[in-house]
Amino acid sequence: MGSVKLASLLMFSERVSLVANTIPRGENAMSTTSRSLAAAAMLLAAAGCSGRHAATPAPAASPQPVAKPAWTRLSPAEMTPPQKALQQRCMEAVQTMGKRLLGRLEHALDEGDPAAAVEVCRTQAPAIARAVASEYDLRIGRTSYRLRNPANVPPPWAKGLVERRVEQPTWLAGPGGRLAGLLPIRLKPECGMCHGPQEEIDPKVRTALARWYPEDAATGFHPGDLRGWFWVEAKPAG
C-alpha cells in the first residue's frame, strides 16, 4: 500500500476514534465496535453531504461560429467574369425600365393633363417593371426613403443601404451566385410637378395624389435631389 493511502487511512481512523468518543456511554451504551461503526457512518454521511453541495465549475462555453452575411458589398473591380455578365444584364434592365417609364410620362404630359402623370406611375410603372423583369429574367423595382406607393418597400438586402441613403451605385454579391444593385435616381426638373414642393404642385396633381396616396411622403424634392433608387437582382442563368 502506498504511503499516501496509508496516511489517509490513519487520518480517517483518528477521526473515527474522535467521533466515537463523543457518543454517550450510559448503562446501555454501545460497545466499542458499535460506537466505531456509528462514528464511521456519521463521517461518511457528512462527507457525502458535503460532496453533493460542492460547487461544480461550469463548462467553458465553446466559441460560436460567426455567421457570414447573406449579401456582401462588391466593387466592380472585385467582380468575377460571371458577376460582370450579371451586372451588364442588370444595367440593361434598369436602362430599359427607365426609358419606358419616362416615355409614358412624357406622352401623358403631352396630352395636357398633369394629373395623368400620377396615373402613369400608379398603374403603368408596375406593369413596366413586370415586363422588364420577365424579359431580362431578374427582379427589378423602385424604392425610396420617402415612399409614395407603400408597395415600393426595398428588398431585405437593400434596406440598410436605403436607410443610409447611399448616393453611389452599389453592388452586392448574394447566395447562389446572385448579384444585386441599388442605383440612385436623381430628380429631373420635369418630375418636380409631382415630387416638388407642395406649393409648386398643380392642384389637380395634389388632388390625384391625395386620392391614390393618402400617406404620400414623396414631395418636397428639388431638381438633383436623391429621389430614390432602382433596385435589381439577378441570378446566374440555368
mmCIF file of C-alpha atoms in Angstrom:
data_model
loop_
_atom_site.group_PDB
_atom_site.id
_atom_site.type_symbol
_atom_site.label_atom_id
_atom_site.label_comp_id
_atom_site.label_asym_id
_atom_site.label_seq_id
_atom_site.Cartn_x
_atom_site.Cartn_y
_atom_site.Cartn_z
ATOM 1 C CA MET A 1 0.000 0.000 0.000
ATOM 2 C CA GLY A 2 1.399 3.409 -0.886
ATOM 3 C CA SER A 3 2.397 5.957 1.708
ATOM 4 C CA VAL A 4 -0.381 8.386 0.614
ATOM 5 C CA LYS A 5 -3.109 5.753 1.030
ATOM 6 C CA LEU A 6 -1.684 4.686 4.422
ATOM 7 C CA ALA A 7 -1.665 8.270 5.680
ATOM 8 C CA SER A 8 -5.283 8.730 4.539
ATOM 9 C CA LEU A 9 -6.386 5.594 6.398
ATOM 10 C CA LEU A 10 -4.618 6.699 9.578
ATOM 11 C CA MET A 11 -6.288 10.106 9.424
ATOM 12 C CA PHE A 12 -9.706 8.510 8.872
ATOM 13 C CA SER A 13 -9.107 6.116 11.828
ATOM 14 C CA GLU A 14 -8.222 9.021 14.096
ATOM 15 C CA ARG A 15 -11.379 10.881 13.082
ATOM 16 C CA VAL A 16 -13.478 7.784 13.738
ATOM 17 C CA SER A 17 -11.976 7.479 17.241
ATOM 18 C CA LEU A 18 -12.663 11.123 17.997
ATOM 19 C CA VAL A 19 -16.284 10.887 16.884
ATOM 20 C CA ALA A 20 -16.746 7.581 18.729
ATOM 21 C CA ASN A 21 -15.622 9.208 21.971
ATOM 22 C CA THR A 22 -18.395 11.793 21.614
ATOM 23 C CA ILE A 23 -21.115 9.114 21.641
ATOM 24 C CA PRO A 24 -22.735 8.741 25.140
ATOM 25 C CA ARG A 25 -21.610 5.745 27.303
ATOM 26 C CA GLY A 26 -24.568 5.073 29.561
ATOM 27 C CA GLU A 27 -25.726 1.761 31.045
ATOM 28 C CA ASN A 28 -26.915 0.751 27.634
ATOM 29 C CA ALA A 29 -24.045 2.379 25.806
ATOM 30 C CA MET A 30 -22.917 0.819 22.623
ATOM 31 C CA SER A 31 -19.962 -1.483 22.535
ATOM 32 C CA THR A 32 -16.693 -0.072 21.350
ATOM 33 C CA THR A 33 -17.158 -1.733 17.985
ATOM 34 C CA SER A 34 -20.679 -0.389 17.612
ATOM 35 C CA ARG A 35 -19.553 3.108 18.513
ATOM 36 C CA SER A 36 -16.764 2.932 15.979
ATOM 37 C CA LEU A 37 -19.134 1.798 13.228
ATOM 38 C CA ALA A 38 -21.604 4.521 14.101
ATOM 39 C CA ALA A 39 -18.862 7.114 14.056
ATOM 40 C CA ALA A 40 -17.647 5.906 10.680
ATOM 41 C CA ALA A 41 -21.174 6.087 9.308
ATOM 42 C CA MET A 42 -21.531 9.665 10.566
ATOM 43 C CA LEU A 43 -18.282 10.714 8.926
ATOM 44 C CA LEU A 44 -19.195 9.067 5.637
ATOM 45 C CA ALA A 45 -22.636 10.676 5.699
ATOM 46 C CA ALA A 46 -21.080 14.075 6.366
ATOM 47 C CA ALA A 47 -18.624 13.558 3.530
ATOM 48 C CA GLY A 48 -21.466 12.566 1.195
ATOM 49 C CA CYS A 49 -23.487 15.672 2.074
ATOM 50 C CA SER A 50 -20.555 17.982 1.530
ATOM 51 C CA GLY A 51 -19.895 16.323 -1.818
ATOM 52 C CA ARG A 52 -23.461 16.876 -3.008
ATOM 53 C CA HIS A 53 -23.304 20.598 -2.254
ATOM 54 C CA ALA A 54 -19.839 21.184 -3.663
ATOM 55 C CA ALA A 55 -19.808 23.715 -6.488
ATOM 56 C CA THR A 56 -19.165 22.196 -9.888
ATOM 57 C CA PRO A 57 -17.308 24.508 -12.266
ATOM 58 C CA ALA A 58 -19.393 25.375 -15.337
ATOM 59 C CA PRO A 59 -18.044 24.001 -18.585
ATOM 60 C CA ALA A 60 -16.304 26.568 -20.725
ATOM 61 C CA ALA A 61 -18.542 27.902 -23.480
ATOM 62 C CA SER A 62 -17.401 26.801 -26.879
ATOM 63 C CA PRO A 63 -16.884 29.655 -29.354
ATOM 64 C CA GLN A 64 -19.792 30.094 -31.726
ATOM 65 C CA PRO A 65 -19.018 30.452 -35.415
ATOM 66 C CA VAL A 66 -19.711 33.927 -36.786
ATOM 67 C CA ALA A 67 -22.366 33.740 -39.484
ATOM 68 C CA LYS A 68 -21.429 35.386 -42.739
ATOM 69 C CA PRO A 69 -23.910 37.962 -44.071
ATOM 70 C CA ALA A 70 -26.122 36.695 -46.864
ATOM 71 C CA TRP A 71 -25.222 39.726 -49.014
ATOM 72 C CA THR A 72 -21.833 41.440 -49.149
ATOM 73 C CA ARG A 73 -20.886 44.653 -50.907
ATOM 74 C CA LEU A 74 -18.830 44.195 -54.012
ATOM 75 C CA SER A 75 -16.888 46.720 -56.057
ATOM 76 C CA PRO A 76 -16.820 46.343 -59.851
ATOM 77 C CA ALA A 77 -13.067 45.706 -59.635
ATOM 78 C CA GLU A 78 -13.735 42.650 -57.454
ATOM 79 C CA MET A 79 -16.292 41.096 -59.785
ATOM 80 C CA THR A 80 -15.618 37.789 -61.470
ATOM 81 C CA PRO A 81 -16.459 37.373 -65.179
ATOM 82 C CA PRO A 82 -19.832 35.735 -64.348
ATOM 83 C CA GLN A 83 -20.657 38.606 -61.989
ATOM 84 C CA LYS A 84 -19.725 41.167 -64.625
ATOM 85 C CA ALA A 85 -22.111 39.447 -67.028
ATOM 86 C CA LEU A 86 -24.888 39.677 -64.440
ATOM 87 C CA GLN A 87 -24.060 43.334 -63.824
ATOM 88 C CA GLN A 88 -24.357 44.049 -67.535
ATOM 89 C CA ARG A 89 -27.769 42.375 -67.659
ATOM 90 C CA CYS A 90 -28.914 44.341 -64.604
ATOM 91 C CA MET A 91 -27.764 47.656 -66.063
ATOM 92 C CA GLU A 92 -29.549 46.999 -69.343
ATOM 93 C CA ALA A 93 -32.744 46.140 -67.480
ATOM 94 C CA VAL A 94 -32.615 49.352 -65.424
ATOM 95 C CA GLN A 95 -31.981 51.457 -68.527
ATOM 96 C CA THR A 96 -34.879 49.789 -70.334
ATOM 97 C CA MET A 97 -37.262 50.363 -67.442
ATOM 98 C CA GLY A 98 -36.191 53.990 -67.053
ATOM 99 C CA LYS A 99 -36.631 54.767 -70.758
ATOM 100 C CA ARG A 100 -40.047 53.146 -70.970
ATOM 101 C CA LEU A 101 -41.339 54.864 -67.855
ATOM 102 C CA LEU A 102 -40.050 58.265 -68.953
ATOM 103 C CA GLY A 103 -41.603 57.774 -72.394
ATOM 104 C CA ARG A 104 -45.023 57.054 -70.877
ATOM 105 C CA LEU A 105 -44.764 60.095 -68.616
ATOM 106 C CA GLU A 106 -43.812 62.390 -71.487
ATOM 107 C CA HIS A 107 -46.734 61.076 -73.537
ATOM 108 C CA ALA A 108 -49.144 61.753 -70.668
ATOM 109 C CA LEU A 109 -47.826 65.292 -70.235
ATOM 110 C CA ASP A 110 -48.100 65.984 -73.960
ATOM 111 C CA GLU A 111 -51.846 65.439 -73.627
ATOM 112 C CA GLY A 112 -52.007 68.454 -71.331
ATOM 113 C CA ASP A 113 -53.268 66.781 -68.165
ATOM 114 C CA PRO A 114 -50.641 66.924 -65.405
ATOM 115 C CA ALA A 115 -52.674 64.570 -63.215
ATOM 116 C CA ALA A 116 -52.273 61.889 -65.893
ATOM 117 C CA ALA A 117 -48.642 61.510 -64.824
ATOM 118 C CA VAL A 118 -49.837 60.259 -61.437
ATOM 119 C CA GLU A 119 -51.918 57.614 -63.176
ATOM 120 C CA VAL A 120 -48.915 56.511 -65.236
ATOM 121 C CA CYS A 121 -46.816 55.935 -62.131
ATOM 122 C CA ARG A 122 -49.712 54.277 -60.334
ATOM 123 C CA THR A 123 -50.739 51.766 -62.994
ATOM 124 C CA GLN A 124 -48.157 51.625 -65.758
ATOM 125 C CA ALA A 125 -44.916 51.701 -63.777
ATOM 126 C CA PRO A 126 -45.633 48.362 -62.031
ATOM 127 C CA ALA A 127 -46.611 46.823 -65.381
ATOM 128 C CA ILE A 128 -43.390 48.070 -66.965
ATOM 129 C CA ALA A 129 -41.363 46.593 -64.101
ATOM 130 C CA ARG A 130 -43.046 43.205 -64.517
ATOM 131 C CA ALA A 131 -42.425 43.195 -68.268
ATOM 132 C CA VAL A 132 -38.746 44.133 -67.902
ATOM 133 C CA ALA A 133 -38.265 41.525 -65.177
ATOM 134 C CA SER A 134 -39.637 38.859 -67.497
ATOM 135 C CA GLU A 135 -37.557 39.979 -70.481
ATOM 136 C CA TYR A 136 -34.272 40.007 -68.570
ATOM 137 C CA ASP A 137 -35.030 37.135 -66.176
ATOM 138 C CA LEU A 138 -34.468 39.124 -62.979
ATOM 139 C CA ARG A 139 -36.242 41.111 -60.282
ATOM 140 C CA ILE A 140 -36.492 44.875 -60.577
ATOM 141 C CA GLY A 141 -38.301 47.785 -58.985
ATOM 142 C CA ARG A 142 -38.055 51.246 -57.463
ATOM 143 C CA THR A 143 -37.831 52.311 -53.849
ATOM 144 C CA SER A 144 -37.121 55.355 -51.701
ATOM 145 C CA TYR A 145 -36.535 56.563 -48.165
ATOM 146 C CA ARG A 146 -39.725 58.631 -48.627
ATOM 147 C CA LEU A 147 -42.304 56.448 -50.295
ATOM 148 C CA ARG A 148 -45.325 57.382 -52.322
ATOM 149 C CA ASN A 149 -46.512 53.877 -53.102
ATOM 150 C CA PRO A 150 -46.307 51.764 -49.914
ATOM 151 C CA ALA A 151 -45.747 48.688 -52.089
ATOM 152 C CA ASN A 152 -42.319 50.006 -53.100
ATOM 153 C CA VAL A 153 -40.520 48.980 -49.918
ATOM 154 C CA PRO A 154 -36.899 47.934 -50.544
ATOM 155 C CA PRO A 155 -35.948 44.256 -50.678
ATOM 156 C CA PRO A 156 -34.250 42.976 -47.493
ATOM 157 C CA TRP A 157 -30.714 43.239 -48.890
ATOM 158 C CA ALA A 158 -31.276 46.923 -49.764
ATOM 159 C CA LYS A 159 -32.962 48.063 -46.549
ATOM 160 C CA GLY A 160 -29.803 49.164 -44.739
ATOM 161 C CA LEU A 161 -28.469 50.942 -47.822
ATOM 162 C CA VAL A 162 -31.728 52.859 -48.227
ATOM 163 C CA GLU A 163 -31.665 53.870 -44.558
ATOM 164 C CA ARG A 164 -28.139 55.241 -45.060
ATOM 165 C CA ARG A 165 -29.221 56.936 -48.302
ATOM 166 C CA VAL A 166 -26.268 55.739 -50.349
ATOM 167 C CA GLU A 167 -25.688 58.115 -53.239
ATOM 168 C CA GLN A 168 -23.468 55.942 -55.422
ATOM 169 C CA PRO A 169 -24.367 52.816 -57.406
ATOM 170 C CA THR A 170 -23.915 49.901 -55.024
ATOM 171 C CA TRP A 171 -23.496 46.224 -55.880
ATOM 172 C CA LEU A 172 -23.779 43.184 -53.658
ATOM 173 C CA ALA A 173 -22.967 39.504 -54.046
ATOM 174 C CA GLY A 174 -25.543 37.125 -52.624
ATOM 175 C CA PRO A 175 -26.285 33.447 -52.111
ATOM 176 C CA GLY A 176 -26.389 31.108 -55.059
ATOM 177 C CA GLY A 177 -24.247 33.384 -57.201
ATOM 178 C CA ARG A 178 -26.818 36.187 -57.186
ATOM 179 C CA LEU A 179 -25.904 39.800 -57.871
ATOM 180 C CA ALA A 180 -27.928 42.819 -56.769
ATOM 181 C CA GLY A 181 -27.640 46.507 -57.465
ATOM 182 C CA LEU A 182 -29.049 49.710 -55.989
ATOM 183 C CA LEU A 183 -28.851 52.580 -58.486
ATOM 184 C CA PRO A 184 -29.690 56.180 -57.479
ATOM 185 C CA ILE A 185 -32.498 58.185 -59.079
ATOM 186 C CA ARG A 186 -31.940 61.944 -59.138
ATOM 187 C CA LEU A 187 -34.990 64.154 -59.524
ATOM 188 C CA LYS A 188 -35.327 65.508 -63.053
ATOM 189 C CA PRO A 189 -36.794 69.012 -63.450
ATOM 190 C CA GLU A 190 -39.896 67.668 -65.226
ATOM 191 C CA CYS A 191 -40.571 65.319 -62.299
ATOM 192 C CA GLY A 192 -40.928 68.257 -59.921
ATOM 193 C CA MET A 193 -44.561 68.641 -60.981
ATOM 194 C CA CYS A 194 -45.350 65.529 -58.907
ATOM 195 C CA HIS A 195 -42.454 65.424 -56.438
ATOM 196 C CA GLY A 196 -41.565 69.085 -55.883
ATOM 197 C CA PRO A 197 -42.586 71.369 -53.000
ATOM 198 C CA GLN A 198 -46.302 71.154 -52.213
ATOM 199 C CA GLU A 199 -46.936 74.812 -53.029
ATOM 200 C CA GLU A 200 -45.486 74.329 -56.510
ATOM 201 C CA ILE A 201 -47.548 71.260 -57.408
ATOM 202 C CA ASP A 202 -50.618 71.735 -59.632
ATOM 203 C CA PRO A 203 -53.887 71.500 -57.648
ATOM 204 C CA LYS A 204 -55.105 68.694 -59.942
ATOM 205 C CA VAL A 205 -51.974 66.705 -59.160
ATOM 206 C CA ARG A 206 -52.398 67.293 -55.424
ATOM 207 C CA THR A 207 -55.977 66.057 -55.658
ATOM 208 C CA ALA A 208 -54.901 62.910 -57.501
ATOM 209 C CA LEU A 209 -52.116 62.256 -55.008
ATOM 210 C CA ALA A 210 -54.480 62.689 -52.053
ATOM 211 C CA ARG A 211 -56.903 60.246 -53.658
ATOM 212 C CA TRP A 212 -54.490 57.466 -54.534
ATOM 213 C CA TYR A 213 -51.722 58.007 -51.986
ATOM 214 C CA PRO A 214 -53.172 59.379 -48.738
ATOM 215 C CA GLU A 215 -49.886 58.678 -46.915
ATOM 216 C CA ASP A 216 -47.681 60.150 -49.649
ATOM 217 C CA ALA A 217 -44.255 61.230 -48.408
ATOM 218 C CA ALA A 218 -42.617 61.815 -51.792
ATOM 219 C CA THR A 219 -42.954 65.579 -52.202
ATOM 220 C CA GLY A 220 -40.663 68.443 -51.265
ATOM 221 C CA PHE A 221 -37.815 67.442 -53.576
ATOM 222 C CA HIS A 222 -35.799 69.738 -55.829
ATOM 223 C CA PRO A 223 -34.025 69.001 -59.123
ATOM 224 C CA GLY A 224 -30.893 66.967 -58.493
ATOM 225 C CA ASP A 225 -32.041 65.622 -55.120
ATOM 226 C CA LEU A 226 -31.718 61.930 -54.383
ATOM 227 C CA ARG A 227 -35.305 60.870 -55.011
ATOM 228 C CA GLY A 228 -34.817 57.111 -54.618
ATOM 229 C CA TRP A 229 -33.306 54.108 -56.376
ATOM 230 C CA PHE A 230 -33.816 51.449 -58.948
ATOM 231 C CA TRP A 231 -33.099 48.089 -57.377
ATOM 232 C CA VAL A 232 -32.329 44.996 -59.395
ATOM 233 C CA GLU A 233 -31.428 41.410 -58.526
ATOM 234 C CA ALA A 234 -30.284 38.682 -60.920
ATOM 235 C CA LYS A 235 -29.213 35.066 -60.631
ATOM 236 C CA PRO A 236 -26.904 33.082 -62.914
ATOM 237 C CA ALA A 237 -28.526 31.580 -65.989
ATOM 238 C CA GLY A 238 -29.651 27.989 -65.636
#
